[in-house]
XYZ file of C-alpha atoms in Angstrom:
732
model
C 0.000 0.000 0.000
C 2.817 2.431 0.876
C 6.031 2.951 -1.040
C 9.282 2.775 0.912
C 11.290 4.659 -1.710
C 11.122 7.941 -3.527
C 11.494 8.095 -7.268
C 15.221 8.656 -6.805
C 15.642 5.429 -4.870
C 16.410 6.998 -1.504
C 14.671 4.908 1.168
C 11.942 6.437 3.247
C 10.985 5.043 6.615
C 7.484 3.581 6.672
C 4.743 4.751 8.924
C 3.709 7.915 7.125
C 0.302 8.630 5.684
C 0.019 7.400 2.103
C -0.780 10.875 0.852
C 2.404 12.344 2.293
C 4.869 9.556 2.883
C 7.815 10.852 0.904
C 9.730 13.887 -0.164
C 9.258 14.224 -3.901
C 11.694 15.943 -6.226
C 9.962 18.544 -8.333
C 11.197 20.566 -11.295
C 14.903 20.179 -10.552
C 17.220 17.350 -9.667
C 20.235 17.622 -7.416
C 23.368 19.271 -8.822
C 25.036 17.222 -11.536
C 28.426 17.295 -9.854
C 28.842 14.768 -6.995
C 28.888 16.292 -3.538
C 32.357 16.478 -2.027
C 31.499 14.105 0.801
C 30.934 11.284 -1.725
C 34.259 11.919 -3.438
C 36.164 10.137 -0.659
C 38.462 7.684 -2.387
C 38.198 5.374 0.603
C 34.400 5.219 0.727
C 33.173 1.643 0.439
C 29.800 0.293 -0.490
C 26.510 2.041 -1.007
C 23.776 2.949 1.408
C 21.630 -0.105 2.086
C 18.733 0.911 4.276
C 15.605 -1.119 3.722
C 12.951 -0.179 6.248
C 10.357 -2.739 7.277
C 7.025 -1.943 5.650
C 4.023 -1.080 7.744
C 0.773 -2.352 6.284
C -1.348 0.454 7.628
C -0.817 3.289 10.082
C -4.248 3.458 11.620
C -7.807 2.461 10.990
C -9.824 5.261 9.486
C -13.581 5.417 9.881
C -15.226 4.054 6.742
C -16.488 6.851 4.538
C -14.661 9.594 6.476
C -11.832 11.316 4.586
C -8.670 12.074 6.582
C -8.647 15.636 7.873
C -5.675 18.055 7.807
C -3.660 18.568 10.962
C -5.383 20.620 13.667
C -3.851 22.854 16.327
C -4.751 20.486 19.182
C -2.941 17.654 17.382
C 0.266 19.196 18.725
C -0.568 17.636 22.094
C -0.753 14.174 20.486
C 2.752 14.251 18.991
C 5.264 11.686 20.269
C 8.911 11.299 19.348
C 12.064 9.341 20.202
C 15.304 10.712 21.683
C 18.406 9.332 23.449
C 18.640 5.779 22.050
C 20.939 3.328 23.865
C 22.025 -0.154 22.696
C 23.206 -2.747 25.225
C 26.561 -4.500 24.900
C 24.991 -7.589 23.323
C 23.222 -5.576 20.642
C 19.963 -7.329 21.500
C 18.172 -4.671 23.546
C 17.526 -0.974 22.933
C 16.467 1.760 25.341
C 15.138 5.201 24.470
C 13.223 8.199 25.763
C 9.633 8.448 24.573
C 8.671 12.122 24.489
C 5.103 13.379 24.583
C 3.010 16.451 25.365
C 1.055 16.896 28.598
C -2.139 18.752 27.686
C -3.062 19.460 31.313
C 0.336 20.774 32.422
C 1.309 22.191 29.000
C 4.733 20.586 29.178
C 6.874 18.177 27.234
C 7.349 14.865 29.049
C 9.807 11.993 28.657
C 9.629 8.407 29.880
C 12.136 5.598 29.540
C 11.162 2.649 27.298
C 12.882 -0.525 26.130
C 12.420 -2.867 23.173
C 14.203 -5.920 21.815
C 16.167 -5.409 18.616
C 13.643 -7.560 16.759
C 10.789 -5.279 17.864
C 9.360 -7.579 20.535
C 8.959 -7.054 24.291
C 8.282 -3.337 23.968
C 7.596 -1.897 27.430
C 8.060 1.155 29.665
C 10.569 1.409 32.483
C 9.114 4.661 33.830
C 5.561 5.974 33.547
C 3.497 8.977 34.498
C 4.111 12.725 34.161
C 7.900 12.442 34.281
C 10.724 14.377 32.641
C 13.485 11.790 32.436
C 16.832 12.892 31.000
C 20.476 11.810 30.655
C 19.845 8.019 30.580
C 22.963 5.836 30.927
C 23.011 2.022 30.793
C 25.269 0.002 33.083
C 27.898 -2.086 31.235
C 26.196 -5.355 32.223
C 22.822 -4.099 30.953
C 21.101 -4.854 34.249
C 20.553 -1.262 35.430
C 19.949 2.086 33.831
C 20.634 5.410 35.539
C 18.787 8.599 34.656
C 17.892 12.033 35.979
C 14.356 12.744 37.184
C 12.763 15.041 39.735
C 11.712 14.500 43.313
C 10.377 17.085 45.774
C 13.797 18.786 45.988
C 14.678 18.974 42.293
C 16.533 16.860 39.739
C 18.179 13.714 41.134
C 19.852 10.511 39.913
C 17.672 7.398 39.906
C 18.500 3.789 39.111
C 16.050 1.398 37.423
C 16.715 -2.329 37.118
C 16.074 -3.130 33.463
C 13.895 -6.139 34.266
C 11.546 -3.677 35.964
C 11.995 -5.244 39.380
C 13.210 -2.212 41.317
C 13.712 1.536 41.297
C 16.173 3.339 43.597
C 16.954 6.991 44.172
C 20.705 7.516 44.456
C 21.030 11.222 45.260
C 19.533 14.104 47.198
C 21.814 16.811 45.859
C 21.115 20.566 45.763
C 21.808 21.029 42.033
C 20.846 19.138 38.870
C 23.224 16.313 37.817
C 23.954 15.856 34.116
C 26.112 13.860 31.661
C 25.876 10.545 33.545
C 28.622 8.042 32.663
C 29.165 4.504 34.042
C 32.574 3.117 34.895
C 33.472 0.003 32.843
C 33.251 -2.197 35.947
C 29.730 -0.921 36.734
C 30.708 0.253 40.229
C 30.658 4.025 39.722
C 28.666 6.744 37.988
C 30.430 9.959 37.007
C 28.446 13.127 36.431
C 28.707 16.911 36.280
C 26.978 19.222 38.741
C 27.104 22.909 39.514
C 28.953 23.885 42.714
C 28.241 27.361 44.175
C 30.965 29.870 44.985
C 30.776 33.041 47.021
C 28.917 35.837 45.246
C 30.712 39.164 44.855
C 29.746 41.960 47.236
C 29.788 45.727 46.839
C 29.812 47.404 50.206
C 28.695 46.023 53.547
C 25.048 46.410 54.517
C 24.038 46.933 58.147
C 22.006 44.179 59.746
C 18.253 44.562 59.360
C 16.237 44.921 62.586
C 14.422 41.813 63.726
C 11.131 41.483 61.899
C 12.020 44.142 59.286
C 11.054 43.519 55.653
C 13.867 45.047 53.628
C 14.164 44.831 49.849
C 16.118 41.988 48.332
C 19.864 42.553 48.377
C 21.426 44.013 45.212
C 22.992 41.560 42.794
C 26.593 42.386 41.923
C 27.795 41.318 38.480
C 31.483 41.168 37.582
C 31.547 38.313 35.026
C 31.754 38.719 31.250
C 28.926 36.258 30.514
C 26.454 36.458 33.361
C 23.205 35.376 31.679
C 22.169 32.373 29.592
C 19.081 32.187 27.449
C 16.754 29.509 28.761
C 18.103 29.831 32.298
C 18.301 33.532 33.121
C 20.990 35.094 35.300
C 23.756 32.557 35.868
C 24.209 31.577 39.504
C 27.611 32.076 41.060
C 28.664 28.485 40.451
C 30.781 26.257 38.204
C 30.180 22.756 36.859
C 32.462 20.222 38.549
C 32.881 16.469 38.069
C 31.732 13.937 40.676
C 31.731 10.176 41.125
C 28.956 8.317 42.893
C 28.942 4.652 44.037
C 26.398 2.773 41.948
C 25.280 0.979 45.099
C 24.440 4.328 46.704
C 26.415 6.690 48.881
C 27.799 10.204 48.949
C 28.983 11.824 45.688
C 32.666 12.811 45.732
C 33.808 15.983 43.973
C 36.826 15.455 41.695
C 37.474 18.842 40.071
C 37.569 22.353 41.411
C 38.353 25.909 40.377
C 36.544 28.608 38.360
C 35.997 26.344 35.346
C 32.967 24.634 33.849
C 33.496 20.880 33.293
C 30.288 20.264 31.424
C 30.703 17.884 28.489
C 30.926 14.184 27.703
C 32.769 12.125 30.340
C 34.885 9.104 29.380
C 36.411 6.369 31.573
C 39.640 4.430 31.244
C 39.023 0.641 31.040
C 40.455 0.096 34.539
C 38.147 2.807 35.980
C 41.056 4.800 37.427
C 40.911 7.829 35.138
C 38.358 10.162 33.591
C 38.613 12.062 30.317
C 36.734 15.308 29.742
C 36.856 18.674 27.984
C 36.828 22.138 29.499
C 37.899 25.730 28.926
C 40.456 26.204 31.716
C 42.501 28.931 30.015
C 43.312 32.202 31.713
C 41.522 34.078 28.924
C 38.380 31.894 29.097
C 36.058 34.835 29.808
C 36.705 36.324 26.358
C 37.983 33.255 24.479
C 34.674 31.445 24.834
C 35.068 28.982 21.941
C 38.329 27.481 23.175
C 38.380 24.127 25.011
C 40.852 21.295 25.537
C 40.870 17.631 26.532
C 42.044 16.577 29.988
C 42.748 13.375 31.891
C 41.955 13.160 35.605
C 43.428 10.580 37.969
C 40.563 9.650 40.295
C 42.665 8.624 43.302
C 44.968 11.655 43.374
C 42.820 14.244 41.626
C 45.735 15.169 39.325
C 44.593 16.754 36.033
C 46.713 16.427 32.868
C 46.079 18.577 29.789
C 46.132 16.527 26.558
C 45.470 19.175 23.870
C 46.578 22.780 23.710
C 45.626 24.383 20.394
C 43.657 27.587 19.962
C 40.268 26.174 19.103
C 37.692 23.688 20.309
C 38.373 20.102 21.428
C 35.396 18.294 22.937
C 33.008 15.309 22.810
C 35.738 12.854 23.835
C 35.168 9.101 23.399
C 37.492 6.450 24.862
C 38.191 3.285 22.849
C 36.956 0.150 24.675
C 40.532 -1.176 24.915
C 41.710 2.163 26.297
C 44.360 2.647 23.632
C 42.979 5.743 21.931
C 40.707 8.739 22.232
C 38.419 10.131 19.547
C 36.991 13.620 19.695
C 35.624 16.569 17.736
C 37.466 19.825 17.229
C 38.665 22.636 14.986
C 41.370 25.282 14.722
C 39.913 28.676 15.565
C 40.375 30.966 12.551
C 37.903 33.592 13.710
C 35.216 32.455 11.267
C 31.521 32.565 12.075
C 31.378 28.867 11.096
C 34.128 26.271 11.524
C 33.958 22.747 10.110
C 34.137 20.320 13.042
C 36.609 17.549 12.325
C 37.118 14.047 13.753
C 40.407 13.488 15.588
C 42.143 10.512 17.208
C 45.201 10.168 19.443
C 46.760 7.744 21.885
C 45.216 7.937 25.336
C 48.410 9.532 26.676
C 48.036 12.412 24.205
C 50.488 11.186 21.558
C 50.092 10.554 17.817
C 47.355 13.119 17.241
C 45.828 13.237 13.767
C 42.646 14.135 11.948
C 40.581 11.476 10.229
C 38.543 12.298 7.110
C 40.084 15.730 6.638
C 38.732 15.685 3.079
C 35.116 15.385 4.291
C 33.849 18.945 3.978
C 31.081 18.507 6.520
C 30.926 18.991 10.290
C 31.179 15.686 12.161
C 29.451 15.123 15.495
C 29.034 12.497 18.214
C 31.924 10.019 17.713
C 31.404 6.551 19.222
C 33.815 3.607 19.106
C 33.045 0.176 17.720
C 33.401 -2.603 20.303
C 36.683 -3.825 18.729
C 38.280 -0.331 19.056
C 39.134 -0.413 15.342
C 36.394 1.841 13.927
C 34.486 4.979 14.885
C 30.841 5.750 14.241
C 29.800 9.359 13.634
C 27.053 11.497 12.124
C 27.020 14.555 9.901
C 24.589 16.704 7.966
C 24.741 16.746 4.172
C 22.382 18.924 2.089
C 19.663 19.064 4.721
C 19.940 15.379 5.585
C 21.563 13.703 8.598
C 23.712 10.671 7.857
C 25.138 7.939 10.099
C 28.510 6.556 9.028
C 31.500 4.588 10.272
C 35.193 4.994 9.552
C 38.160 2.738 10.099
C 41.303 4.226 11.608
C 42.667 4.200 8.076
C 39.856 6.393 6.799
C 37.680 3.808 5.009
C 34.058 4.934 5.343
C 30.809 2.969 5.379
C 27.528 4.864 5.079
C 25.043 3.135 7.379
C 21.815 5.137 7.455
C 20.321 8.265 5.947
C 17.513 10.618 6.924
C 18.097 10.471 10.625
C 15.130 12.278 12.130
C 15.333 15.661 13.781
C 13.830 16.097 17.222
C 12.920 19.801 17.359
C 9.212 19.134 16.481
C 8.342 22.779 15.769
C 10.520 23.495 12.745
C 12.414 21.107 10.401
C 15.850 21.389 12.001
C 18.460 18.662 12.388
C 19.231 17.186 15.803
C 19.205 13.420 15.372
C 20.724 10.933 17.818
C 22.187 7.436 17.561
C 23.934 4.803 19.694
C 25.987 1.646 19.126
C 26.453 -1.577 21.058
C 27.287 -5.183 20.278
C 27.791 -4.439 16.591
C 24.316 -2.871 16.329
C 23.330 0.755 15.863
C 20.060 2.449 16.763
C 18.995 5.917 15.707
C 16.155 8.402 15.428
C 14.513 7.992 12.031
C 12.116 10.552 10.618
C 10.701 12.299 7.592
C 8.673 15.373 6.695
C 5.559 13.335 7.511
C 6.314 12.001 10.978
C 8.548 12.885 13.950
C 11.554 10.857 15.040
C 10.915 7.127 15.487
C 13.334 4.409 16.615
C 15.203 2.434 13.942
C 18.031 -0.095 14.172
C 20.455 -2.030 12.000
C 23.720 -3.940 11.857
C 26.741 -3.127 9.727
C 25.714 -2.108 6.169
C 23.062 -4.795 5.847
C 20.091 -2.465 6.164
C 17.930 -1.100 8.948
C 14.371 -1.425 10.133
C 12.050 0.869 12.000
C 10.897 -0.437 15.385
C 8.291 2.126 16.478
C 5.289 3.903 14.993
C 4.428 6.161 17.901
C 2.261 8.508 15.837
C 0.250 5.904 13.939
C -2.941 6.626 15.833
C -2.498 10.414 15.729
C -0.773 11.901 12.715
C -1.481 8.648 10.891
C -5.132 9.674 10.773
C -4.376 13.106 9.356
C -3.871 14.144 5.759
C -0.512 15.875 5.907
C 1.341 18.103 3.482
C 3.401 16.499 0.755
C 6.924 17.913 0.672
C 8.880 18.383 -2.549
C 12.611 19.007 -2.796
C 13.794 21.783 -5.131
C 17.211 22.916 -6.374
C 17.766 26.281 -8.056
C 20.449 28.818 -8.908
C 20.682 32.063 -6.978
C 20.217 35.233 -9.001
C 23.159 36.725 -7.054
C 25.934 34.538 -8.433
C 24.547 31.227 -9.673
C 25.182 29.410 -6.385
C 23.189 26.156 -6.102
C 20.466 26.517 -3.459
C 18.327 23.746 -1.958
C 14.718 24.295 -0.920
C 11.597 22.371 0.046
C 7.943 23.080 -0.695
C 5.130 21.745 1.486
C 1.931 21.412 -0.533
C -1.374 21.729 1.340
C -3.639 18.679 1.758
C -5.843 18.220 -1.300
C -3.365 20.149 -3.426
C -4.417 20.769 -7.041
C -1.699 22.047 -9.401
C -4.292 23.711 -11.589
C -5.227 26.112 -8.783
C -3.457 29.160 -7.334
C -2.411 29.105 -3.661
C -1.031 31.693 -1.253
C 2.593 31.091 -0.272
C 4.432 31.431 3.040
C 8.207 31.767 2.925
C 9.408 30.379 6.302
C 13.075 31.173 7.083
C 15.340 29.272 9.476
C 17.442 30.823 12.218
C 21.034 30.232 13.142
C 22.123 31.434 10.706
C 24.553 28.484 10.676
C 22.115 25.584 10.802
C 19.933 23.777 8.277
C 16.398 22.786 7.448
C 15.632 19.507 5.736
C 13.134 16.778 5.029
C 12.107 16.531 8.667
C 8.824 16.770 10.494
C 7.673 20.271 11.396
C 4.428 20.885 13.246
C 4.543 24.548 12.259
C 4.969 23.839 8.545
C 2.185 21.240 8.664
C -0.205 23.655 10.378
C 0.519 26.402 7.836
C -0.111 23.930 5.012
C -3.302 22.698 6.696
C -4.545 26.302 6.590
C -4.260 26.215 2.791
C -0.823 27.724 2.214
C 2.036 26.458 0.106
C 5.005 26.634 2.481
C 8.493 27.272 1.105
C 11.575 26.742 3.262
C 15.116 27.200 2.017
C 18.734 26.659 3.004
C 20.270 29.918 1.760
C 23.999 30.606 1.865
C 25.202 30.500 5.441
C 23.347 27.244 6.062
C 25.300 24.233 7.244
C 25.509 20.834 5.499
C 26.967 22.240 2.245
C 30.556 22.705 3.368
C 32.543 25.327 5.223
C 32.897 27.696 2.269
C 29.147 27.845 1.636
C 28.440 28.547 5.311
C 31.036 31.326 5.390
C 29.684 33.130 2.335
C 27.949 35.299 4.950
C 31.011 35.712 7.202
C 31.022 39.399 8.223
C 28.393 39.728 5.499
C 25.007 38.928 7.024
C 22.418 39.610 5.752
C 23.604 39.894 2.135
C 23.143 37.615 -0.875
C 21.177 35.193 1.300
C 18.346 37.608 0.481
C 18.850 36.867 -3.229
C 18.867 33.125 -2.550
C 15.479 33.393 -0.843
C 13.948 35.577 -3.544
C 15.240 33.214 -6.225
C 13.530 30.328 -4.448
C 10.255 32.267 -4.319
C 10.556 33.026 -8.047
C 11.257 29.375 -8.837
C 8.111 28.201 -7.048
C 5.989 30.918 -8.654
C 7.268 29.712 -12.028
C 5.687 26.338 -11.260
C 2.305 27.990 -11.828
C 0.401 27.051 -8.664
C 1.257 30.065 -6.464
C -0.607 33.371 -6.590
C 2.166 36.003 -6.896
C -0.138 38.569 -5.261
C -0.531 36.406 -2.146
C 2.994 36.076 -0.788
C 3.766 36.083 2.940
C 7.020 35.788 4.864
C 8.043 34.848 8.390
C 11.059 33.517 10.248
C 12.524 33.329 13.722
C 15.858 34.462 15.173
C 18.181 34.611 12.153
C 15.021 34.066 10.121
C 13.560 37.101 11.871
C 16.617 39.111 10.797
C 16.087 38.074 7.188
C 12.326 38.685 7.314
C 12.904 42.263 8.497
C 15.646 42.640 5.873
C 13.300 41.387 3.149
C 10.492 43.838 3.863
C 13.075 46.618 3.854
C 14.237 45.549 0.386
C 11.017 44.590 -1.418
C 7.275 45.206 -1.300
C 6.296 41.950 -2.958
C 5.025 40.331 0.270
C 1.507 41.145 1.401
C 2.319 40.707 5.113
C 5.240 39.632 7.303
C 5.838 38.295 10.812
C 9.269 39.000 12.289
C 9.881 36.563 15.170
C 12.542 37.037 17.898
C 14.786 39.115 15.598
C 17.974 41.128 15.702
C 17.040 44.591 14.446
C 20.074 46.621 15.521
C 23.357 44.708 15.582
C 25.015 47.138 17.975
C 22.349 46.887 20.652
C 22.149 43.128 20.137
C 25.905 42.596 20.483
C 25.957 44.448 23.803
C 22.744 43.089 25.362
C 22.565 39.440 24.206
C 23.735 36.614 26.465
C 27.167 36.049 24.872
C 28.809 39.322 23.752
C 32.365 37.923 23.499
C 31.200 35.345 20.955
C 29.046 37.579 18.767
C 31.506 40.480 18.615
C 34.516 38.237 17.926
C 33.095 35.869 15.302
C 30.275 37.748 13.589
C 31.930 41.139 13.105
C 35.369 42.413 12.060
C 35.614 44.887 14.946
C 33.878 46.123 18.071
C 30.764 48.291 17.629
C 32.595 51.487 18.627
C 35.478 50.684 16.270
C 33.422 50.093 13.128
C 29.861 51.295 13.829
C 28.913 51.525 10.153
C 29.568 47.839 9.592
C 27.050 47.022 12.315
C 24.583 49.594 11.017
C 24.613 48.652 7.338
C 23.694 45.031 8.233
C 20.949 46.096 10.646
C 17.335 45.773 9.435
C 16.647 49.008 11.303
C 18.706 50.825 8.652
C 16.047 49.873 6.060
C 12.949 50.589 8.137
C 12.322 53.825 6.226
C 11.567 51.772 3.107
C 9.151 49.283 4.711
C 5.589 49.330 3.353
C 4.579 45.765 4.271
C 2.249 45.186 7.247
C 4.673 43.626 9.722
C 3.977 41.969 13.078
C 6.613 41.333 15.758
C 6.652 38.202 17.899
C 9.074 37.674 20.791
C 9.520 36.053 24.203
C 9.530 38.493 27.072
C 12.397 36.672 28.796
C 14.490 36.192 25.618
C 18.184 36.693 26.359
C 19.558 35.565 22.981
C 17.738 38.217 20.923
C 16.303 40.396 23.695
C 12.755 41.655 23.261
C 14.170 45.186 23.095
C 15.165 44.308 19.511
C 11.548 43.632 18.552
C 10.441 46.718 20.488
C 12.778 48.961 18.470
C 11.304 47.740 15.205
C 7.744 47.938 16.482
C 8.171 51.558 17.573
C 9.891 52.500 14.324
C 7.056 50.980 12.272
C 4.465 52.730 14.428
C 6.239 56.066 13.978
C 6.098 55.528 10.211
C 2.429 54.562 10.220
C 3.026 51.039 8.918
C 0.381 48.506 10.039
C 2.039 46.574 12.856
C 1.395 44.695 16.082
C 3.575 43.054 18.681
C 2.850 39.658 20.235
C 4.760 39.118 23.480
C 5.080 35.600 24.919
C 5.099 35.898 28.742
C 7.926 34.038 30.474
C 9.358 32.698 27.211
C 13.062 32.696 26.461
C 14.379 32.475 22.889
C 12.527 29.167 22.426
C 9.160 30.864 22.126
C 7.438 27.614 21.126
C 8.983 25.397 23.817
C 5.668 24.631 25.506
C 2.938 23.060 23.343
C 0.470 25.906 23.833
C 3.177 28.404 22.882
C 3.757 26.588 19.599
C 0.032 26.762 18.896
C -0.112 30.432 19.922
C 2.773 31.253 17.589
C 1.195 29.561 14.577
C -2.304 30.928 15.164
C -0.997 34.485 15.632
C 0.986 34.293 12.388
C -1.965 32.892 10.443
C -4.282 35.541 11.887
C -1.935 38.349 10.809
C -1.673 36.969 7.305
C -5.448 36.512 7.051
C -6.061 40.073 8.229
C -4.074 41.385 5.277
C -5.196 38.884 2.656
C -7.636 41.400 1.150
C -5.334 44.421 1.161
C -4.665 46.145 -2.139
C -2.584 43.820 -4.319
C 1.144 44.469 -4.385
C 2.820 44.174 -7.748
C 5.206 41.250 -7.444
C 8.741 41.859 -8.616
C 10.595 38.863 -9.958
C 13.742 38.047 -11.846
C 14.709 35.186 -14.146
C 15.682 32.112 -12.185
C 17.719 29.135 -13.301
C 16.827 25.719 -11.941
C 19.558 23.191 -11.341
C 19.302 20.420 -13.881
């Protein structure tokens, strides 16, 4: 009944609605030249992923046609994260994520399933928020973080379901749990408070007096983090905890954050970790190095020392080598992350796959210590691969599913064990499910968590497009979501939805927001303009110190290409985007009047005010600009959408979180006031309590989409705007 392959032969995981189960390629094929990542002379084999077919997703009432996605369907979405494979390769664990309609929160429970799909059962239930799961080496216990009445704590569940134990009652939240190879210890990171700075000495308040809260003194460079607020006076330190229960023991100290992956030596006497312990760490925020810690003495040995990032360390099972991710800091806004290996004592350092012009993430060793698994994004798709220490590469799985739910970002996860791999598998039609495979012999999907929800909805069909930018002929990839019941003989309104970052990528991944726009009758266009990742370092850095710029032309060329297809009404164009997409949306309406209405979400409007009020000034000023704002103010100004506000004619709404520290709401407020002063139709939607992730809670996602659709509908009958277009070349 359902096809498992697109016309191009790329496998698609089953479980999607028949009307929307694949990404179709429309008027243009991919570029004729092979992508650089497939030019590896050492690459062996071809991708062999054959998903198990699913006969039917859900029973549909006889005579009742499937309906498009509805706003309340957001609360029915379920997705997989954090897969774990046991050492035998026969059992898989994962977090099943869902939405709590009564508490308006995302929830996560721990589940397990056999590799053949049988014995599928929960290990935790109820309104929980499980995180950081870690399986004991013998597979008999799994540790995780959950909450009790005091906050987040470490719990231990026996995998046969026989017992549950709470291991900690600590004052801060543990994270990055890691078992020792002998199963006797659990290492983790936790924040440890230090004395807060004082400014003057206050007299003691009289007994019973109700004085105002004491002033907060700030003397740190980075003192706020989006999503958390003002940083407490504390640093992340490493601890070890007996797996049988007992007091945690602190291993590191000092004014440094030790907050990444933790690796153990095979004899459980040493830990490996990454940290920024340099004297210039307050301003040199990208730098980090690898360290080895002797557990008995507490001695810390530095293993890397370059200017740049070294992190995500993985220890070979035999203890002979380390693998990690890193790059040399060249001051670019985007650096390709490479895969490195060295002896565990720090010798014989070298980069593997230096010719792979893609950023590598999440290295994991094969059980024989002779190969390394890794993932990377290529042209809007996440790929799982494996390399030998000699650089021979096997491609194991494609289309790893993103887990952001709201928008079609990357963010997949995988795990290996016993010669088996498990990963999050997804498509534009369904969120991340659990899939598994061995070697290059193919993979199968184990879960269909959304069969009884999204499986009963008629979802948008997504088509992949390639085109040439009018700026310089650069090849640009885009996707078009076609509304349910789409008829190519009709004319539809179009929403251009722009991703943030700017160094990230969209792809053929599930997006509740895109699906809801399409369900409202819009064609939805989303694009990876220059600056996007997954096309190589050079493509990403086309906007280095030059953002926004020709990325505007890339987006307009994509709009023109879709209009040329004949099914879009050129007088009914709308545009929206968040964060970096908000920057580009504001830039667009300052450059053209072809869009009937716009929604600028959580934007940067004035680069100078942003650079000095956002949560990480030393990063933004050092990597996104050639000089400080007072040294080259015109560079900041000429890239600021506020510089174009005098040319805006498009009705433009602002949408921002009131607690946003990444692009503070003062940015949206500047634009709102400027538009009001000019008499341009505008409104501002403020999300109370929301940080930069304005759609983090389910109701906030719904509120965002409904507000955007309402604004567009309000201006659907305005006087038509004459659409400007330019010739566009499609990639053949």
